[in-house]
Coordinates of C-alpha atoms and ligand atoms in Angstrom, one line a residue:
M1 CA -3.4 -32.4 23.3
R2 CA -6.5 -31.3 21.3
F3 CA -4.5 -28.7 18.9
I4 CA -2.0 -31.0 17.8
D5 CA -4.7 -34.2 17.7
A6 CA -6.6 -31.8 15.6
C7 CA -3.9 -30.8 13.0
N8 CA -2.9 -34.7 12.7
R9 CA -6.7 -35.4 12.1
R10 CA -7.4 -37.2 14.8
P11 CA -10.9 -37.0 17.4
V12 CA -10.9 -34.3 19.9
D13 CA -12.9 -33.9 22.9
K14 CA -13.8 -30.2 22.2
T15 CA -13.0 -28.1 19.1
P16 CA -9.7 -26.2 19.2
V17 CA -9.2 -22.7 19.1
W18 CA -6.6 -20.0 19.3
F19 CA -6.2 -16.8 17.7
M20 CA -3.4 -15.3 15.0
R21 CA -2.2 -12.0 17.2
Q22 CA -3.8 -13.4 20.0
A23 CA -0.3 -11.4 21.3
G24 CA -0.8 -8.0 21.0
R25 CA -2.5 -4.7 21.2
S26 CA -6.1 -5.8 21.8
L27 CA -4.8 -6.8 24.9
P28 CA -4.4 -3.8 27.6
E29 CA -1.9 -5.9 29.4
Y30 CA 0.0 -6.2 26.3
R31 CA 0.1 -2.5 26.4
R32 CA 1.2 -2.3 29.7
L33 CA 4.3 -4.6 29.2
R34 CA 5.2 -2.3 25.6
E35 CA 4.8 0.9 27.0
S36 CA 8.8 1.3 27.8
N37 CA 9.6 -1.0 24.5
D38 CA 9.7 -0.8 21.2
I39 CA 8.3 -4.2 19.4
L40 CA 12.0 -5.6 18.4
Q41 CA 13.1 -5.3 22.0
A42 CA 10.1 -6.5 23.5
I43 CA 10.8 -9.4 21.1
K44 CA 14.6 -9.7 22.1
N45 CA 14.1 -10.0 26.0
P46 CA 13.0 -13.7 26.3
E47 CA 11.2 -12.9 29.7
I48 CA 9.1 -10.1 28.3
A49 CA 8.3 -12.3 24.8
Y50 CA 7.2 -15.4 27.3
E51 CA 4.9 -13.2 29.2
I52 CA 3.1 -11.4 26.4
T53 CA 3.2 -15.0 24.7
M54 CA 1.4 -15.9 27.6
Q55 CA -0.9 -13.4 28.5
P56 CA -4.0 -14.8 26.0
V57 CA -3.4 -18.2 26.8
R58 CA -4.1 -17.4 30.7
R59 CA -6.7 -14.7 29.9
H60 CA -8.8 -16.7 26.8
K61 CA -7.6 -20.2 27.8
V62 CA -7.1 -21.0 23.8
D63 CA -5.8 -24.3 22.8
A64 CA -2.1 -23.2 21.7
A65 CA 0.5 -20.0 22.2
I66 CA 1.6 -18.5 19.3
L67 CA 5.7 -17.8 20.1
F68 CA 5.9 -13.3 20.5
S69 CA 8.1 -12.8 17.6
D70 CA 7.3 -11.5 14.2
I71 CA 8.0 -13.0 11.1
I72 CA 10.7 -9.9 10.2
V73 CA 12.9 -11.1 12.9
P74 CA 15.0 -13.0 10.9
L75 CA 15.6 -10.4 8.6
A76 CA 16.3 -7.5 11.1
A77 CA 19.2 -9.7 13.2
L78 CA 20.9 -9.4 9.6
D79 CA 20.2 -6.1 8.4
P80 CA 20.0 -3.8 11.7
T81 CA 18.0 -1.1 9.3
M82 CA 14.8 -3.2 9.5
T83 CA 12.2 -2.1 11.7
I84 CA 8.4 -2.2 12.6
V85 CA 7.4 1.4 12.6
P86 CA 4.2 1.5 14.9
G87 CA 0.6 1.7 12.9
K88 CA 2.3 0.6 9.3
G89 CA 4.5 -2.5 9.8
P90 CA 7.6 -3.4 8.6
V91 CA 10.3 -0.9 6.9
I92 CA 13.6 -1.5 5.5
S93 CA 15.2 2.1 4.4
K94 CA 16.9 0.7 1.4
P95 CA 15.0 -1.7 -0.7
F96 CA 16.4 -4.8 -2.3
R97 CA 16.3 -3.6 -6.2
S98 CA 19.4 -5.6 -7.8
S99 CA 22.0 -8.0 -7.8
S100 CA 24.0 -6.1 -5.4
D101 CA 21.5 -5.8 -3.0
L102 CA 22.0 -10.0 -2.3
S103 CA 25.4 -9.8 -0.9
R104 CA 22.9 -7.9 1.9
L105 CA 21.9 -10.9 3.0
R106 CA 23.2 -13.9 4.3
Q107 CA 22.0 -17.8 6.3
L108 CA 20.7 -17.2 9.5
E109 CA 23.7 -18.5 12.4
P110 CA 20.8 -19.4 15.3
T111 CA 22.6 -19.4 18.4
E112 CA 24.5 -16.0 17.3
D113 CA 21.4 -14.1 15.2
I114 CA 18.8 -15.2 17.7
P115 CA 20.0 -16.1 20.7
Y116 CA 16.5 -14.5 22.5
V117 CA 14.3 -17.0 20.4
I118 CA 16.2 -20.5 21.6
E119 CA 15.6 -18.7 24.8
T120 CA 12.1 -17.7 24.7
V121 CA 10.9 -20.7 23.2
K122 CA 12.9 -23.0 25.3
E123 CA 10.5 -21.8 28.3
L124 CA 7.5 -21.8 27.2
A125 CA 8.1 -25.6 26.0
K126 CA 7.8 -26.1 29.8
S127 CA 4.6 -24.9 29.9
P128 CA 1.2 -27.4 29.2
V129 CA -0.3 -25.6 26.2
P130 CA 1.3 -26.6 22.9
L131 CA 3.8 -23.8 21.5
I132 CA 3.4 -22.7 17.8
G133 CA 6.5 -21.3 16.4
F134 CA 6.1 -19.7 13.0
A135 CA 7.8 -17.9 10.0
G136 CA 7.1 -15.4 7.0
A137 CA 7.3 -17.8 3.5
P138 CA 9.8 -16.6 1.2
F139 CA 7.6 -14.1 -0.9
T140 CA 6.5 -12.4 1.9
L141 CA 9.0 -11.7 2.9
A142 CA 10.7 -10.8 0.0
S143 CA 7.5 -8.4 -0.6
Y144 CA 8.7 -6.1 2.4
L145 CA 13.0 -6.4 1.4
I146 CA 11.6 -4.7 -2.2
E147 CA 8.7 -2.8 -1.4
G148 CA 10.7 -1.3 1.7
G149 CA 7.3 -1.6 3.6
P150 CA 3.6 -2.5 3.4
S151 CA 2.5 -2.3 0.3
R152 CA -0.9 -2.7 -1.7
D153 CA -0.2 -4.0 -4.6
H154 CA 3.0 -5.3 -4.5
R155 CA 4.3 -3.5 -7.6
N156 CA 7.8 -3.4 -7.6
T157 CA 7.9 -7.2 -6.2
K158 CA 5.8 -8.0 -9.0
A159 CA 8.0 -6.2 -12.0
L160 CA 11.1 -7.6 -10.4
M161 CA 9.9 -10.7 -10.6
A162 CA 8.8 -10.4 -14.3
Q163 CA 11.9 -8.3 -15.3
D164 CA 14.4 -10.4 -13.5
P165 CA 13.3 -14.0 -12.5
V166 CA 16.7 -15.0 -11.7
L167 CA 17.6 -12.8 -9.8
F168 CA 13.9 -13.3 -8.4
E169 CA 15.0 -16.8 -7.8
K170 CA 17.7 -16.4 -6.5
L171 CA 16.0 -14.0 -3.6
L172 CA 14.0 -16.4 -2.8
D173 CA 16.2 -18.8 -2.3
I174 CA 18.4 -17.0 0.6
L175 CA 14.8 -16.4 1.7
A176 CA 13.7 -19.9 1.9
G177 CA 16.9 -21.0 3.7
I178 CA 16.2 -18.7 6.4
T179 CA 12.6 -19.3 6.9
L180 CA 13.9 -23.0 7.5
T181 CA 16.4 -22.4 9.2
F182 CA 14.4 -20.3 11.7
L183 CA 11.6 -22.6 11.7
K184 CA 13.5 -25.8 12.6
T185 CA 15.5 -23.1 15.2
Q186 CA 11.9 -22.7 17.2
I187 CA 11.5 -26.7 16.5
D188 CA 14.5 -27.9 18.1
A189 CA 13.8 -25.7 21.5
G190 CA 10.6 -27.2 21.9
A191 CA 7.6 -26.2 19.1
Q192 CA 5.5 -28.6 18.5
A193 CA 4.1 -27.1 15.1
I194 CA 4.6 -24.2 12.7
Q195 CA 3.0 -21.8 10.9
L196 CA 4.0 -20.6 7.3
F197 CA 2.6 -17.2 7.3
D198 CA 2.5 -16.5 3.2
S199 CA 0.1 -13.7 4.1
W200 CA 0.6 -11.5 0.6
V201 CA 1.2 -14.4 -1.7
G202 CA -3.0 -13.8 -2.9
T203 CA -1.3 -11.2 -5.2
L204 CA -0.1 -13.4 -7.5
S205 CA -1.9 -15.4 -10.3
E206 CA -1.8 -19.0 -10.2
Y207 CA 0.7 -19.5 -13.1
H208 CA 3.5 -17.1 -11.4
Y209 CA 2.5 -18.9 -8.0
R210 CA 3.2 -22.6 -9.6
K211 CA 6.3 -20.8 -11.4
H212 CA 8.2 -18.8 -8.5
I213 CA 6.5 -20.0 -5.3
L214 CA 5.3 -23.4 -5.1
R215 CA 8.2 -25.7 -4.6
T216 CA 10.5 -24.0 -2.4
T217 CA 7.0 -23.7 0.0
Q218 CA 7.1 -27.5 -0.8
A219 CA 10.6 -27.6 0.1
I220 CA 10.2 -25.9 3.6
L221 CA 7.5 -27.6 4.6
G222 CA 8.6 -31.2 3.1
A223 CA 11.2 -30.6 5.5
I224 CA 9.6 -30.2 9.0
E225 CA 8.8 -32.9 11.1
V226 CA 6.4 -31.5 13.5
P227 CA 2.5 -30.6 11.9
T228 CA 2.5 -27.4 9.6
I229 CA -0.1 -24.9 9.1
H230 CA 0.0 -23.1 5.6
Y231 CA -1.8 -20.0 6.1
S232 CA -2.4 -17.2 2.9
L233 CA -5.0 -14.7 2.6
G234 CA -6.8 -14.1 -0.6
T235 CA -5.7 -16.8 -2.3
S236 CA -9.4 -18.8 -3.4
H237 CA -7.6 -19.1 -6.7
L238 CA -4.3 -20.5 -5.4
L239 CA -5.9 -23.0 -3.5
S240 CA -5.6 -26.1 -6.0
A241 CA -2.1 -24.9 -6.0
I242 CA -1.4 -24.2 -2.4
V243 CA -2.6 -28.1 -1.9
E244 CA 0.3 -28.8 -3.6
T245 CA 3.1 -27.8 -0.8
Q246 CA 1.1 -30.8 1.9
P247 CA 0.8 -29.0 4.7
S248 CA -0.9 -30.7 7.7
V249 CA -3.3 -27.6 8.2
L250 CA -4.5 -25.5 5.4
S251 CA -5.4 -22.0 7.5
L252 CA -8.2 -20.4 5.2
D253 CA -9.5 -16.8 5.6
W254 CA -13.4 -16.0 4.9
R255 CA -13.4 -15.1 1.7
V256 CA -13.5 -19.3 0.9
P257 CA -16.2 -21.1 2.2
L258 CA -15.5 -23.4 4.2
L259 CA -18.1 -26.4 3.6
R260 CA -16.8 -26.7 0.4
T261 CA -12.9 -26.7 1.4
R262 CA -13.6 -29.3 4.3
S263 CA -15.7 -31.5 1.8
D264 CA -13.0 -31.1 -1.3
F265 CA -10.0 -31.6 0.8
G266 CA -11.0 -32.5 4.4
D267 CA -9.8 -35.8 3.8
R268 CA -6.0 -34.8 3.1
F269 CA -5.9 -31.9 4.9
A270 CA -7.0 -30.4 8.6
I271 CA -8.6 -26.9 8.2
Q272 CA -8.1 -23.7 10.2
G273 CA -10.2 -20.6 10.1
N274 CA -11.9 -18.8 9.2
L275 CA -13.9 -16.1 10.4
D276 CA -13.8 -12.3 9.3
P277 CA -11.3 -10.4 12.5
T278 CA -13.9 -7.4 11.2
I279 CA -17.3 -9.3 12.7
L280 CA -15.4 -9.0 16.1
L281 CA -16.6 -5.3 16.0
A282 CA -20.1 -6.2 15.4
P283 CA -22.7 -6.6 18.2
S284 CA -23.3 -9.7 20.0
Q285 CA -25.1 -11.0 18.2
I286 CA -23.6 -10.8 15.2
I287 CA -20.8 -12.4 15.7
N288 CA -22.4 -15.6 17.7
K289 CA -24.9 -16.0 14.5
E290 CA -20.8 -16.1 12.4
V291 CA -19.2 -17.8 14.8
N292 CA -22.4 -20.8 14.6
R293 CA -22.4 -20.5 10.9
T294 CA -18.7 -21.1 11.1
L295 CA -18.4 -23.7 13.2
E296 CA -21.8 -25.4 11.5
E297 CA -19.9 -25.4 7.9
A298 CA -16.5 -26.6 9.7
G299 CA -19.0 -29.5 10.6
T300 CA -18.0 -32.8 13.4
A301 CA -15.5 -34.7 11.0
P302 CA -11.8 -34.8 12.6
G303 CA -9.1 -32.0 11.4
Y304 CA -10.6 -28.6 12.4
I305 CA -9.1 -25.9 14.2
F306 CA -11.2 -22.9 14.9
N307 CA -9.8 -19.2 14.1
L308 CA -9.9 -15.9 12.3
G309 CA -9.2 -15.6 9.0
H310 CA -6.5 -13.0 9.4
G311 CA -4.9 -11.6 13.2
V312 CA -7.1 -10.1 15.7
L313 CA -7.8 -6.3 15.2
P314 CA -6.2 -3.9 17.7
E315 CA -9.7 -2.2 18.5
T316 CA -11.4 -5.7 19.5
D317 CA -12.4 -6.3 23.0
P318 CA -10.4 -8.7 24.6
Q319 CA -13.8 -10.3 26.2
V320 CA -15.0 -11.0 22.8
L321 CA -12.3 -13.4 22.2
T322 CA -12.4 -15.2 26.0
N323 CA -16.6 -15.6 24.8
I324 CA -15.6 -16.9 21.3
V325 CA -12.8 -19.7 22.8
E326 CA -15.5 -20.5 25.7
W327 CA -18.6 -21.2 23.1
V328 CA -16.4 -22.9 20.8
H329 CA -15.4 -25.3 23.4
E330 CA -19.0 -25.7 24.3
Y331 CA -20.7 -26.1 21.2
G332 CA -18.2 -26.8 18.3
L333 CA -18.2 -30.3 18.3
S334 CA -22.3 -30.4 19.5
G335 CA -23.5 -31.3 15.7
D336 CA -26.6 -29.6 16.4
S337 CA -27.7 -27.2 13.5
L338 CA -26.6 -24.2 15.8
S339 CA -27.5 -21.2 13.4
G340 CA -30.7 -21.7 11.8
D341 CA -31.0 -18.6 10.4
S342 CA -27.5 -18.3 8.7
L343 CA -27.2 -21.1 6.8
S344 CA -31.4 -21.7 6.4
G345 CA -34.2 -19.0 8.0
E346 CA -34.4 -18.3 11.6
S347 CA -32.3 -17.7 13.9
S348 CA -32.9 -19.8 17.1
S349 CA -29.1 -20.0 18.3
P350 CA -29.2 -18.9 22.1
V351 CA -26.4 -15.9 23.3
P352 CA -23.7 -17.4 25.4
S353 CA -23.9 -16.2 28.2
G354 CA -20.6 -13.7 28.1
C355 CA -21.5 -12.4 24.8
S356 CA -24.6 -10.8 25.5
D357 CA -24.5 -7.4 24.7
G358 CA -23.6 -4.6 27.6
S359 CA -21.9 -7.5 29.6
Ligands
CP3_401 O1 -0.2 -13.7 16.8 C1 0.5 -13.7 17.5 O2 0.2 -13.3 18.5 C2 1.9 -13.9 17.9 C3 2.8 -12.6 17.4 C4 2.5 -11.9 15.5 C5 3.6 -11.1 15.1 N1 3.4 -11.3 14.3 C6 3.7 -9.6 16.3 C7 3.3 -8.2 16.4 C8 3.1 -12.8 14.6 C9 2.1 -14.2 14.2 C10 2.9 -11.7 13.1 C11 3.5 -12.4 12.1 C12 3.4 -11.0 11.3 N2 4.1 -10.2 11.4 C13 2.7 -11.2 9.9 C14 1.9 -12.2 9.1 C15 0.5 -12.1 9.5 C16 -0.6 -11.4 8.7 O3 -0.7 -10.4 9.6 O4 -0.4 -11.6 7.7 C17 3.2 -10.2 9.3 C18 2.6 -9.7 7.8 C19 3.8 -9.7 10.1 C20 4.4 -8.2 9.9 C21 3.7 -6.9 10.1 N3 4.5 -6.8 12.1 C22 2.9 -6.5 10.3 C23 2.1 -6.0 9.0 C24 2.7 -5.5 11.4 C25 1.6 -4.6 11.7 C26 2.1 -3.2 11.8 C27 0.8 -2.9 12.7 O5 0.9 -2.1 13.8 O6 -0.4 -3.1 13.0 C28 3.7 -5.6 12.3 C29 3.6 -5.0 13.9 C30 3.6 -6.5 14.5 N4 3.5 -8.0 14.7 C31 2.5 -6.2 16.0 C32 2.5 -7.4 16.8 C33 2.0 -7.7 17.5 C34 2.2 -4.9 16.4 C35 2.5 -3.6 16.6 C36 2.9 -3.4 17.9 O7 2.4 -4.4 18.7 O8 3.4 -2.2 18.8

């Protein structure tokens, strides 16, 4: 399986590719299935969750499926006031602010709390395409609990961390237990790799990352026996600390230069990323140029997985994703200079058949 081989830095026949948030709102077949179900209902229904997981695999021929679920699923199983508001994100009616709130949390009992996850993963594991399980990392989960919803600057989370580090550590420890159980549940049911989403940890300084986060993330990733992918956004300043968490794969966003990271860390980790998802809203020539530049920076050494730097935006034309998969498979390991213009001089890159304007 080329995705798993790339995670393990083994040679592959073609560059593997999948997209974060590939299962979702850019697909009309997803929107149709979701019409009469809210997202948590869809996740709790194994038949629907199976179908939504497989939709992008069939349509785009990506090299991995990612379970249709959400990072807040285990928290919503413990606290029914946690919901996902369309167009906004996870929301909890009574945010966590004091030690008395700790009693609202407990460890997950997978067969009772999330039986639908086990059932969906077991079915998906029968498919020939590898399945990625996932979870939110403790800091990112804590930020939703403490803020009460999405936040630009995570002010309440950081204030609590500074004012009451003991309470903050207790909360992170409980969440680490939940995260690890959620991941192990998916692995036991058949997930072949996992991705840990620490989406919002880039808001911290390296000092605070090392003080509060590093050890916990190290412990979670260290307890997993399948390939692990560490995802974070806007963390150029934290990279030297994040690599100490020892994932199999580092997933990077577009702010981090792929070329330099591959040369700095490529002999220790596989790298995943890092195309800016907003580029997919641009005309096809721009997309081609940026895909080619990404492939060129990634180079041909083993241990590279093509992906975006963050999730697919809902406005994305799904045909663009299908074309990118085809293009990456065809040219990812060619080793030729794909985009003369992007790294040096004028473009000589052919436009992939399906990527030309108007198609
Ligand atoms: O990648 C996939 O296709 C698998 C499914 C998946 C979802 N959420 C489904 C979803 C995954 C991997 C996630 C992870 C997730 N959820 C993260 C980490 C990745 C990241 O984006 O940084 C985070 C932070 C969340 C929390 C969350 N859930 C947010 C911020 C939102 C956005 C709100 C919105 O409407 O865009 C959600 C909702 C959500 N989770 C949607 C999907 C398909 C969209 C809502 C819908 O379809 O109604």
